[in-house]
Short mmCIF file of N, CA and C in Angstrom, two decimals:
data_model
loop_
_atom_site.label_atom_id
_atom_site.label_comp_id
_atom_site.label_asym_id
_atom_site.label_seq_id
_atom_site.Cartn_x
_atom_site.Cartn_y
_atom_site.Cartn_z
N UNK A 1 44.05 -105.07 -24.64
CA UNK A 1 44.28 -103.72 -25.05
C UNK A 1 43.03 -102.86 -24.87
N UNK A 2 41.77 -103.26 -25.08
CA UNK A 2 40.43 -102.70 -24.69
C UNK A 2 40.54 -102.58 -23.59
N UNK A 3 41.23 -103.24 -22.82
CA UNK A 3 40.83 -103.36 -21.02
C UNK A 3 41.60 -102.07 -20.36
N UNK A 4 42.54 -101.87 -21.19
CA UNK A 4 43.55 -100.92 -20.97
C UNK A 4 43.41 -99.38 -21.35
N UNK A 5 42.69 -99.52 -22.72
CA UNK A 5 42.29 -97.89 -23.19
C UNK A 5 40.68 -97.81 -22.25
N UNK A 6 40.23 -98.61 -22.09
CA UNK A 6 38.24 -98.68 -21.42
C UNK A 6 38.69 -97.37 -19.98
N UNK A 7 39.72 -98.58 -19.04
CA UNK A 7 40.40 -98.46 -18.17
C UNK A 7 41.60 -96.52 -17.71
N UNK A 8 42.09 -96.28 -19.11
CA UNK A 8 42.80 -95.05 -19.20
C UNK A 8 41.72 -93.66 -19.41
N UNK A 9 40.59 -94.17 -20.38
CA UNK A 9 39.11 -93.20 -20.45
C UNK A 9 38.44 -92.94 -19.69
N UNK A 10 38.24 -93.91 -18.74
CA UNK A 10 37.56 -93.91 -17.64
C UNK A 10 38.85 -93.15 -16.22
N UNK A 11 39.45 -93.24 -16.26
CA UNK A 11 40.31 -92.33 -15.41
C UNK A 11 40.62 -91.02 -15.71
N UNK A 12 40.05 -90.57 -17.29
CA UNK A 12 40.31 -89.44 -18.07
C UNK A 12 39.07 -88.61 -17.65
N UNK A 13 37.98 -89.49 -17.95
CA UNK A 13 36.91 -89.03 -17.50
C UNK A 13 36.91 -88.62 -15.48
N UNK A 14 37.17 -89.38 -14.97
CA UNK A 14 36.82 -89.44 -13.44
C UNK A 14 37.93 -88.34 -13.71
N UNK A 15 39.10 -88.17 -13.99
CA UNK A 15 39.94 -86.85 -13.76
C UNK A 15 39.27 -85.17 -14.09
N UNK A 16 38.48 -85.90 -15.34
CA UNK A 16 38.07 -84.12 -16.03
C UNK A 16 36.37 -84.12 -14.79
N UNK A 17 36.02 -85.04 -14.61
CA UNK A 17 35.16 -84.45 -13.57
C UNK A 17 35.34 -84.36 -12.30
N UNK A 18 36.27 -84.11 -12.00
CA UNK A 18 37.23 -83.83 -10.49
C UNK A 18 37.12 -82.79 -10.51
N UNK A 19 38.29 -82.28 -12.02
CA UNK A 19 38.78 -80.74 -12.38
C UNK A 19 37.62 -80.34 -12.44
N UNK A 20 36.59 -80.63 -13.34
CA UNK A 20 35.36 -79.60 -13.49
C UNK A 20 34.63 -78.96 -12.11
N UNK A 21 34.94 -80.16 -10.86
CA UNK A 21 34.18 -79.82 -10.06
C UNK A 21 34.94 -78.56 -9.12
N UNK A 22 36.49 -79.05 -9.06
CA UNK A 22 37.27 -78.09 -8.16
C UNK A 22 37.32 -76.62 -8.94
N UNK A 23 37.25 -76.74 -10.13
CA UNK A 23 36.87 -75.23 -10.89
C UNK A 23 36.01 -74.82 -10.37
N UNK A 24 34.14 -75.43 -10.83
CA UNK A 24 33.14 -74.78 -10.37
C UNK A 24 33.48 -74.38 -8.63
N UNK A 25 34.25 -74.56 -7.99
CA UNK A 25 34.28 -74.66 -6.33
C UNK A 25 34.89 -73.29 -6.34
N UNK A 26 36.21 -73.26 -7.46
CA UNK A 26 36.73 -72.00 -7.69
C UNK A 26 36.53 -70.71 -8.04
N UNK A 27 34.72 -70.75 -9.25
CA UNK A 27 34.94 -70.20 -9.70
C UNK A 27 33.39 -69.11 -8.68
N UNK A 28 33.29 -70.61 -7.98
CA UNK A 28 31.83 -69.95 -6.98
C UNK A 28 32.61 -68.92 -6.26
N UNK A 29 33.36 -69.14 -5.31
CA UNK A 29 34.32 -68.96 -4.47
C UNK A 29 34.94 -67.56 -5.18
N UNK A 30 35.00 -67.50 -5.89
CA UNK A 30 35.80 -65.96 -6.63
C UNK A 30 33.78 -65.45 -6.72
N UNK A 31 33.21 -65.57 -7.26
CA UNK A 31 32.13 -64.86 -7.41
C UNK A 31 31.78 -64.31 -6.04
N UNK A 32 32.12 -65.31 -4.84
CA UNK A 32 31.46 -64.30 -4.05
C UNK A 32 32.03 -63.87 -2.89
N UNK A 33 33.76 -63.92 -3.34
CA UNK A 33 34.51 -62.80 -3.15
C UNK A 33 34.04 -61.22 -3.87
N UNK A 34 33.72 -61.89 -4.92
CA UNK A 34 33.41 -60.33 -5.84
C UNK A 34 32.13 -59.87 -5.21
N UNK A 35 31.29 -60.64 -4.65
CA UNK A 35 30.04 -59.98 -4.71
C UNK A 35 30.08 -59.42 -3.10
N UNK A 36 30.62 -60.17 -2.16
CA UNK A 36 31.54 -59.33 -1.15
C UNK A 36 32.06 -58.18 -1.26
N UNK A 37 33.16 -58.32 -2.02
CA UNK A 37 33.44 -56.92 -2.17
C UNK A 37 32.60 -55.85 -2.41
N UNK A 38 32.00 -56.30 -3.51
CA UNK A 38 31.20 -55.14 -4.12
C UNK A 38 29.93 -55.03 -2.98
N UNK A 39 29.38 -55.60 -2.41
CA UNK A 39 29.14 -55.44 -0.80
C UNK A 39 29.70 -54.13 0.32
N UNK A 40 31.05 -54.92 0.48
CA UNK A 40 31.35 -53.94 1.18
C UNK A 40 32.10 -52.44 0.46
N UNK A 41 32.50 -52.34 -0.67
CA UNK A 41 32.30 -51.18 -1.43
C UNK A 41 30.75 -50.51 -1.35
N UNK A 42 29.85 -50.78 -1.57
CA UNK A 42 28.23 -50.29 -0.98
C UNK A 42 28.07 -49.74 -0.05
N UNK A 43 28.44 -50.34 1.00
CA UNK A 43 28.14 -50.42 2.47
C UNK A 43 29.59 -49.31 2.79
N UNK A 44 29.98 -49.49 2.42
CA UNK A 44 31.50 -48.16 2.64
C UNK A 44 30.93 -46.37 2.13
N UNK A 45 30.21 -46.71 1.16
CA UNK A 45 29.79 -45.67 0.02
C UNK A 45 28.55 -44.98 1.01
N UNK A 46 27.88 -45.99 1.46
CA UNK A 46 26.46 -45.85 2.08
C UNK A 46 26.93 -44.96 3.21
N UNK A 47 27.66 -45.47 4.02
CA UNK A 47 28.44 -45.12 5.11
C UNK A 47 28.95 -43.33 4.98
N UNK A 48 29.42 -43.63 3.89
CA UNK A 48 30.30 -42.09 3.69
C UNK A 48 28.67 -41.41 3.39
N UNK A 49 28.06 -41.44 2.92
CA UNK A 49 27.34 -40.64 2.24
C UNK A 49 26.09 -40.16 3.25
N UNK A 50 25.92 -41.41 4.40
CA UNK A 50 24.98 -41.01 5.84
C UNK A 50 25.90 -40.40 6.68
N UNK A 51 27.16 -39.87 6.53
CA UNK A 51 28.28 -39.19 7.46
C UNK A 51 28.15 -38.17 6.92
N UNK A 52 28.51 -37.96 5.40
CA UNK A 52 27.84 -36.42 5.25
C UNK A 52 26.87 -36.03 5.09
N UNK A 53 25.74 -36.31 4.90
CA UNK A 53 23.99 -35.93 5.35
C UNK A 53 24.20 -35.30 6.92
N UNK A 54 24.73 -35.84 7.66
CA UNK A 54 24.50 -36.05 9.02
C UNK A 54 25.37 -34.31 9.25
N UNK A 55 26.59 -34.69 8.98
CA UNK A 55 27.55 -33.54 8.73
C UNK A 55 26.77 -31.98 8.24
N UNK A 56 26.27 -32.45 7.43
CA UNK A 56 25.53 -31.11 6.73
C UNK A 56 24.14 -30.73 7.34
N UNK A 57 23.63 -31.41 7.84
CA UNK A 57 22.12 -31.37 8.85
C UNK A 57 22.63 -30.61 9.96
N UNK A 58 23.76 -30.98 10.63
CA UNK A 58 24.21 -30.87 11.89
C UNK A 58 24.40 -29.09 11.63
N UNK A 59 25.58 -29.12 10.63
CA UNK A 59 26.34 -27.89 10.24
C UNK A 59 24.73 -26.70 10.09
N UNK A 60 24.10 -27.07 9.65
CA UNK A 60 23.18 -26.24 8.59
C UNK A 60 21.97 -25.52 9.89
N UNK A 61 21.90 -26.45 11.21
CA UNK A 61 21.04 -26.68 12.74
C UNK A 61 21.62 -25.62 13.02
N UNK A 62 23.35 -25.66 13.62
CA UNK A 62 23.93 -24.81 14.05
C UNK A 62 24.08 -23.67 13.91
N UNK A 63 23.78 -23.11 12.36
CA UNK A 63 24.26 -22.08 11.71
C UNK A 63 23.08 -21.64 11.95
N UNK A 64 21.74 -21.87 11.78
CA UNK A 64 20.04 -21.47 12.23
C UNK A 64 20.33 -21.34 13.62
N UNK A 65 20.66 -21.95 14.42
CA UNK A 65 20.32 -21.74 15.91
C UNK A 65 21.60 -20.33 16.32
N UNK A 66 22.69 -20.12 15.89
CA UNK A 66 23.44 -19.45 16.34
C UNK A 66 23.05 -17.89 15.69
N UNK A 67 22.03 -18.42 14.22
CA UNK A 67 21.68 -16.73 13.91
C UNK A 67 20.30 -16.39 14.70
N UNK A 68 19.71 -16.70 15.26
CA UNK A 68 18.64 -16.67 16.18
C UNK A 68 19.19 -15.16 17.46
N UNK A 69 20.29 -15.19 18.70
CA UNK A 69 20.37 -14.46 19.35
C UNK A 69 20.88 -13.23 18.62
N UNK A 70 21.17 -13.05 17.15
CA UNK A 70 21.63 -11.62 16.73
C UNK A 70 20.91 -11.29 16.31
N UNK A 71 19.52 -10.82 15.81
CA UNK A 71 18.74 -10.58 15.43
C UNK A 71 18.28 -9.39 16.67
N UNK A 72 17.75 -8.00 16.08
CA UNK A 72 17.53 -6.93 17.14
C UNK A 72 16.39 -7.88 17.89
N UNK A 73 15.30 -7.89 17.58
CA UNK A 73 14.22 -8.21 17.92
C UNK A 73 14.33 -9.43 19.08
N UNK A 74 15.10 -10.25 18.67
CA UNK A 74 15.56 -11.42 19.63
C UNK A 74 16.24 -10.94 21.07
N UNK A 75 16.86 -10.16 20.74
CA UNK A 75 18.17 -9.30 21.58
C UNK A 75 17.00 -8.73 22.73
N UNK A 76 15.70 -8.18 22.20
CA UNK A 76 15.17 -7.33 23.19
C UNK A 76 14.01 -8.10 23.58
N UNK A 77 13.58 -9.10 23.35
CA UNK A 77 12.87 -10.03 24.01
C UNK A 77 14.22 -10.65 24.92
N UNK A 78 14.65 -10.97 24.81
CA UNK A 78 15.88 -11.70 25.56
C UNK A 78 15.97 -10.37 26.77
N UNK A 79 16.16 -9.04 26.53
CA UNK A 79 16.18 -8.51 27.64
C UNK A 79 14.67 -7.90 28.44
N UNK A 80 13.97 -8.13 27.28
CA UNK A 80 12.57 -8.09 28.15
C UNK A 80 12.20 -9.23 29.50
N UNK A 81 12.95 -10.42 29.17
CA UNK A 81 12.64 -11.35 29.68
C UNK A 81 13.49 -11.29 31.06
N UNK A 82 14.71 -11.06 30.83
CA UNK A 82 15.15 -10.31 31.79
C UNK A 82 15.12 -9.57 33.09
N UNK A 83 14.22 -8.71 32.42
CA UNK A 83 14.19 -7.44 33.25
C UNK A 83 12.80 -7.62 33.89
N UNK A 84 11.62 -8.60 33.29
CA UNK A 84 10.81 -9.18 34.10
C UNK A 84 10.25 -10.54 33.99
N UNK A 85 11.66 -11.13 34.35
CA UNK A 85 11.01 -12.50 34.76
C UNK A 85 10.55 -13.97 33.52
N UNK A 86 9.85 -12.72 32.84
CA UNK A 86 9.18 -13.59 32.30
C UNK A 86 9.05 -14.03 30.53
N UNK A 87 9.27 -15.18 30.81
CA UNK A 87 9.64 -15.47 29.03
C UNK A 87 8.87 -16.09 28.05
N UNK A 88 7.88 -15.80 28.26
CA UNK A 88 6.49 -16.07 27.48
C UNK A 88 7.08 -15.82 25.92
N UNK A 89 7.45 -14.35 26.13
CA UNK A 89 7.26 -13.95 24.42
C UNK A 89 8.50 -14.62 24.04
N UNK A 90 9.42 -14.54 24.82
CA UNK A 90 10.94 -15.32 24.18
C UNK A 90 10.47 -16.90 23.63
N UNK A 91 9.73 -17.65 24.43
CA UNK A 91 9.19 -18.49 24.04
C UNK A 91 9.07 -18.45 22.71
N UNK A 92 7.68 -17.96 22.52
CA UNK A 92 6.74 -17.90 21.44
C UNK A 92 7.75 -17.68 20.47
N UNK A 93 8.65 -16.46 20.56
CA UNK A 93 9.38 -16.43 18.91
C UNK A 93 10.53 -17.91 18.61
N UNK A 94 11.02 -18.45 19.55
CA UNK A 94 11.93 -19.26 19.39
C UNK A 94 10.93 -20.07 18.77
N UNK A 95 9.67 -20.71 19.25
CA UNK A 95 8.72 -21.82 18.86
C UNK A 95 8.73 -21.33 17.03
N UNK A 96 8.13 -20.04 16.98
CA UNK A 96 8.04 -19.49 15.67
C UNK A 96 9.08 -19.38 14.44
N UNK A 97 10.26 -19.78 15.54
CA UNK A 97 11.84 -19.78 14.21
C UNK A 97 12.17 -20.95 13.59
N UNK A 98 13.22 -20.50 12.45
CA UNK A 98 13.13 -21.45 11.76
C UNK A 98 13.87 -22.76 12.37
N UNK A 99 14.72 -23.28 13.54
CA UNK A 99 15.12 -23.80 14.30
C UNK A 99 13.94 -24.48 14.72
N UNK A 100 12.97 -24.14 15.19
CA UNK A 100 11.62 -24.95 15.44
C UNK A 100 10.50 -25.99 14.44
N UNK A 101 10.77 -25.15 13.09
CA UNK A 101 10.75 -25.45 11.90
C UNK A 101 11.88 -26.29 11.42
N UNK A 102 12.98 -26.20 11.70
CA UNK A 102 14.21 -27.82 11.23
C UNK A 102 13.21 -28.97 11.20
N UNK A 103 13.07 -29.95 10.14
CA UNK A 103 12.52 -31.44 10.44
C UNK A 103 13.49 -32.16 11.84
N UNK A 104 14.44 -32.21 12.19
CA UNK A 104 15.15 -32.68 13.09
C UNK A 104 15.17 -32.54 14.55
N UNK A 105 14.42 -31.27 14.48
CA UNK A 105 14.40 -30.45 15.67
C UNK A 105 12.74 -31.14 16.33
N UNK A 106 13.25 -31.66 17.61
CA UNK A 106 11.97 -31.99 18.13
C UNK A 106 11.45 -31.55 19.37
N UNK A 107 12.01 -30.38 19.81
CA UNK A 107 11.86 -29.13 20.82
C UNK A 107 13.05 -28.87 21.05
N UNK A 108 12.83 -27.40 22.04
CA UNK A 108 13.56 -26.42 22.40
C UNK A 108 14.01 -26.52 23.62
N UNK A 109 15.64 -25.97 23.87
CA UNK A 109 15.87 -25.82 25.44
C UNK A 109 16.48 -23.78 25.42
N UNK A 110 16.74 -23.65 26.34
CA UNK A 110 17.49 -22.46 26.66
C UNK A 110 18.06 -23.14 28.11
N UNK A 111 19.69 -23.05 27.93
CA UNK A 111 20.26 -22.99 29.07
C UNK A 111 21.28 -22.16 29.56
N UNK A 112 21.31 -21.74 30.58
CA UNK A 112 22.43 -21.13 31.49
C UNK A 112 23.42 -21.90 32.27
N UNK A 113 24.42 -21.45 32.33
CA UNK A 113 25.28 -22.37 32.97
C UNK A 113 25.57 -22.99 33.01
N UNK A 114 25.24 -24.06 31.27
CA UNK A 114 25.21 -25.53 31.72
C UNK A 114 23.72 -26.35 32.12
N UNK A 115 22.72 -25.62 32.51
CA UNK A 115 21.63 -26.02 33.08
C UNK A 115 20.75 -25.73 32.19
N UNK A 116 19.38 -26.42 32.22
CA UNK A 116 18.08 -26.14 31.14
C UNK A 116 17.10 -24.98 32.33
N UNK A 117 16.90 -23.94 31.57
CA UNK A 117 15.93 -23.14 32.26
C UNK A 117 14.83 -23.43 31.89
N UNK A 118 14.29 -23.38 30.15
CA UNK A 118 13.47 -23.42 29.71
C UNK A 118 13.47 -24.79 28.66
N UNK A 119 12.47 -24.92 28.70
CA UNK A 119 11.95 -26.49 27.35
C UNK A 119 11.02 -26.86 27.05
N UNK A 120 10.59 -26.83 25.79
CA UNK A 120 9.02 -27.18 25.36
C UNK A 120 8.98 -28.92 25.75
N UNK A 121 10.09 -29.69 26.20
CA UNK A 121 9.65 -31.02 26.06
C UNK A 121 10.77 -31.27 26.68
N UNK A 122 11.84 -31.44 27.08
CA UNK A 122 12.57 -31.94 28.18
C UNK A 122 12.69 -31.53 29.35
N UNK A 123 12.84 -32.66 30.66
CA UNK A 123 12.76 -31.90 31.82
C UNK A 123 14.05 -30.89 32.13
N UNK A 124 13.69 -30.32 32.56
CA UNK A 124 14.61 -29.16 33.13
C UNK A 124 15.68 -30.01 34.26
N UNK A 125 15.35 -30.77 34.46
CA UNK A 125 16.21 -31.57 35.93
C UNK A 125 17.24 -32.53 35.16
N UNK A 126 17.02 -32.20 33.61
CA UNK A 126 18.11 -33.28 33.15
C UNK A 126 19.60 -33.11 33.10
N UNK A 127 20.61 -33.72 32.96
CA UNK A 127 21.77 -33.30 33.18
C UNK A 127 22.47 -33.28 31.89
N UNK A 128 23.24 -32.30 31.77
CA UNK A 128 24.06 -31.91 30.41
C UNK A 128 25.41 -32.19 30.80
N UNK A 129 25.52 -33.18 29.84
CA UNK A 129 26.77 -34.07 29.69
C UNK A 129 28.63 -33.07 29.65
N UNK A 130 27.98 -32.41 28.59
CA UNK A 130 29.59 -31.55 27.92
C UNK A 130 28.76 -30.16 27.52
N UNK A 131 28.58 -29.54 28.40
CA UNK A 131 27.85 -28.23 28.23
C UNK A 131 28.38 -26.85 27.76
N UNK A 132 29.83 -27.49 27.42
CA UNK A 132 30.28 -26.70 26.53
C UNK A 132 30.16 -26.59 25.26
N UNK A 133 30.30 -27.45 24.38
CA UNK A 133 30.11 -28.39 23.11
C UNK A 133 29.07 -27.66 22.63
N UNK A 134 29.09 -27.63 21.32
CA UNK A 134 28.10 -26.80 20.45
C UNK A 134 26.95 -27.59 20.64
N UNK A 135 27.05 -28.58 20.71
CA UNK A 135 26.29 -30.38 20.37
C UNK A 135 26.76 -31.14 21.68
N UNK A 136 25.51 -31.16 22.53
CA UNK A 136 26.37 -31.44 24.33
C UNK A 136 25.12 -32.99 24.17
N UNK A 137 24.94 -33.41 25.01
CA UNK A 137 24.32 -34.97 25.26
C UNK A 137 23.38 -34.63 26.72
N UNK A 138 22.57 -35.07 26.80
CA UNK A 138 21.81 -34.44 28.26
C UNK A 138 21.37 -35.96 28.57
N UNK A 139 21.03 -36.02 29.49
CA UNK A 139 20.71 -37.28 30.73
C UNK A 139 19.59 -36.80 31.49
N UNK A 140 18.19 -37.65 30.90
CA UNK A 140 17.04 -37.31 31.93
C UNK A 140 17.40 -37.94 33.53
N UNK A 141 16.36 -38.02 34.32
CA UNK A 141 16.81 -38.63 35.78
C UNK A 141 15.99 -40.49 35.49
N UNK A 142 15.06 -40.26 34.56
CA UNK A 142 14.82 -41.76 34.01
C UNK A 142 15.79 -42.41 32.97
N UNK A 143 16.64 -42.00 33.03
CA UNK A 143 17.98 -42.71 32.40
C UNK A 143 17.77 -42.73 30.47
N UNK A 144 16.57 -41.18 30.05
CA UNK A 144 17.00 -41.37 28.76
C UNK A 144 17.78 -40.34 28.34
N UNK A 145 18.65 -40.60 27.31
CA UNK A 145 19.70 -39.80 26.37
C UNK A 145 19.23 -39.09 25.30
N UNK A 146 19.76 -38.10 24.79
CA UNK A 146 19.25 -37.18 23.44
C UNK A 146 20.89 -36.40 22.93
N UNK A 147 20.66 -35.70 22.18
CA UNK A 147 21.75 -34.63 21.87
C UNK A 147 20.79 -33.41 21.36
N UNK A 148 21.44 -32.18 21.87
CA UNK A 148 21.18 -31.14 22.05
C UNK A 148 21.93 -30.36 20.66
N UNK A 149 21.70 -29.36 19.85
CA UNK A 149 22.48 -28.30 19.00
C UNK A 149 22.32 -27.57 19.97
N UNK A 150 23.39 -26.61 20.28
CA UNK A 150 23.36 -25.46 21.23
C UNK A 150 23.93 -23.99 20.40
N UNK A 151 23.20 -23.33 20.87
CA UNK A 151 23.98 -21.44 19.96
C UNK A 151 25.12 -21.65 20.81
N UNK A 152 25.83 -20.55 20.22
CA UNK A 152 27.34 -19.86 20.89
C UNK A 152 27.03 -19.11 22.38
N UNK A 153 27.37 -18.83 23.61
CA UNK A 153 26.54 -18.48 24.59
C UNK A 153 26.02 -16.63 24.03
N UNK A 154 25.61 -16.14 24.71
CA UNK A 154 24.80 -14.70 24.46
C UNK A 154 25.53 -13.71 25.10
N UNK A 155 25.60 -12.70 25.15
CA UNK A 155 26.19 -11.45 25.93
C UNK A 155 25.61 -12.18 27.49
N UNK A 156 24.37 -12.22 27.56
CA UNK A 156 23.36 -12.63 29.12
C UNK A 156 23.96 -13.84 29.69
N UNK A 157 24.70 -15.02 28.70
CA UNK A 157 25.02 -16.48 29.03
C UNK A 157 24.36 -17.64 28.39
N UNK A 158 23.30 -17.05 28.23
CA UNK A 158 22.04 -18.19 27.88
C UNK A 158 22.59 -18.69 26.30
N UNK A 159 22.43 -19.91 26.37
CA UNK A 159 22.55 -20.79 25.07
C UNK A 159 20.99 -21.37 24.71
N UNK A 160 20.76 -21.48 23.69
CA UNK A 160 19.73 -21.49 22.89
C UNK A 160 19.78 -22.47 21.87
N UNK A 161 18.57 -23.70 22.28
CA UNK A 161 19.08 -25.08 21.30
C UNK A 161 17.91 -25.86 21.15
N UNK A 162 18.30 -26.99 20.16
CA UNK A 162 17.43 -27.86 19.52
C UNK A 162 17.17 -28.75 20.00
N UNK A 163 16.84 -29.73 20.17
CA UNK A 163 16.81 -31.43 20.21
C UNK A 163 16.81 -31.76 19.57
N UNK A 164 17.81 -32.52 18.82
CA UNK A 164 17.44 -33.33 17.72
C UNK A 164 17.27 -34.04 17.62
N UNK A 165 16.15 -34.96 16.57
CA UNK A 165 15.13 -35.54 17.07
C UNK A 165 15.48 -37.29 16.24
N UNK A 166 16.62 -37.93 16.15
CA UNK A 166 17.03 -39.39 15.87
C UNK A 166 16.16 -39.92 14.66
N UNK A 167 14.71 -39.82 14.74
CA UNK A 167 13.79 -40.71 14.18
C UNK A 167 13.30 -39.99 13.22
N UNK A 168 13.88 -38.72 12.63
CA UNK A 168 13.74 -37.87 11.55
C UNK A 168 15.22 -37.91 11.15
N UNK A 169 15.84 -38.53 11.05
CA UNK A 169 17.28 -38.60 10.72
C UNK A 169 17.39 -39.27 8.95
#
């Protein structure tokens, strides 16, 4: 009868430390489902919240660069430049606006047609992707990429824009 209850305890035992172990397996296993989740709840949150930064940087570029050609003063450097050639001073005030001043902004273009006339820092020979687009993509001839903020075009044509600059993001 000892041999028999020793025998039934000892299978009671080897049973409850089976269960104990397939629990702890269970209960790991749910923890880091949870901690997963709550992972990718983070990483979802993070996500949304660098989409609207980005959203509102973008929005806020555009709205600076597009009030730039209405301004009198702008209007008549723009036709000074025009009427001779030369765009020194158009320069200088664009360098001086607050568009130049954006943290994001890491030089200036002015283009016509689709094309870069002017740029404190990209070549002029680069190619503009969607040169319609407020926000077009340009292609140097050494195969590097950027994105551009562009104004609305001007009475003259000329669009007037940023670079924005990735590594201030």
């Amino acid at each position: 009868m000892k041999n028999g209850k020793t025998k039934f305890l000892i299978g009671i035992a080897v049973f409850c430390i089976i269960a104990a172990c397939l629990l702890s397996v269970l209960v790991a296993r749910n923890q880091i489902s949870v901690i997963n989740n709550e992972q990718a709840e983070a990483l979802h949150n993070l996500t949304h919240s660098v989409d609207s930064n980005l959203s509102l940087m973008g929005r806020g570029l555009l709205n600076e660069i597009n009030a730039l050609p209405s301004g009198r003063a702008f209007k008549r450097l723009e036709r000074s430049w025009q009427e001779t050639g030369n765009p020194d001073e158009m320069f200088l005030s664009l360098l001086d606006s607050a568009v130049a001043a954006n943290p994001i902004t890491s030089s200036l273009v002015v283009l016509e047609n689709g094309k870069i006339i002017l740029s404190t820092d990209i070549p002029e020979s680069s190619k503009i992707l969607n040169p319609d687009d407020p926000i077009v993509c340009y292609k140097t001839k050494r195969g590097d990429y950027g994105l551009i903020a562009l104004s609305d075009p001007t009475s003259s044509g000329l669009r007037y824009g940023a670079v924005i600059d990735f590594n201030e993001l």
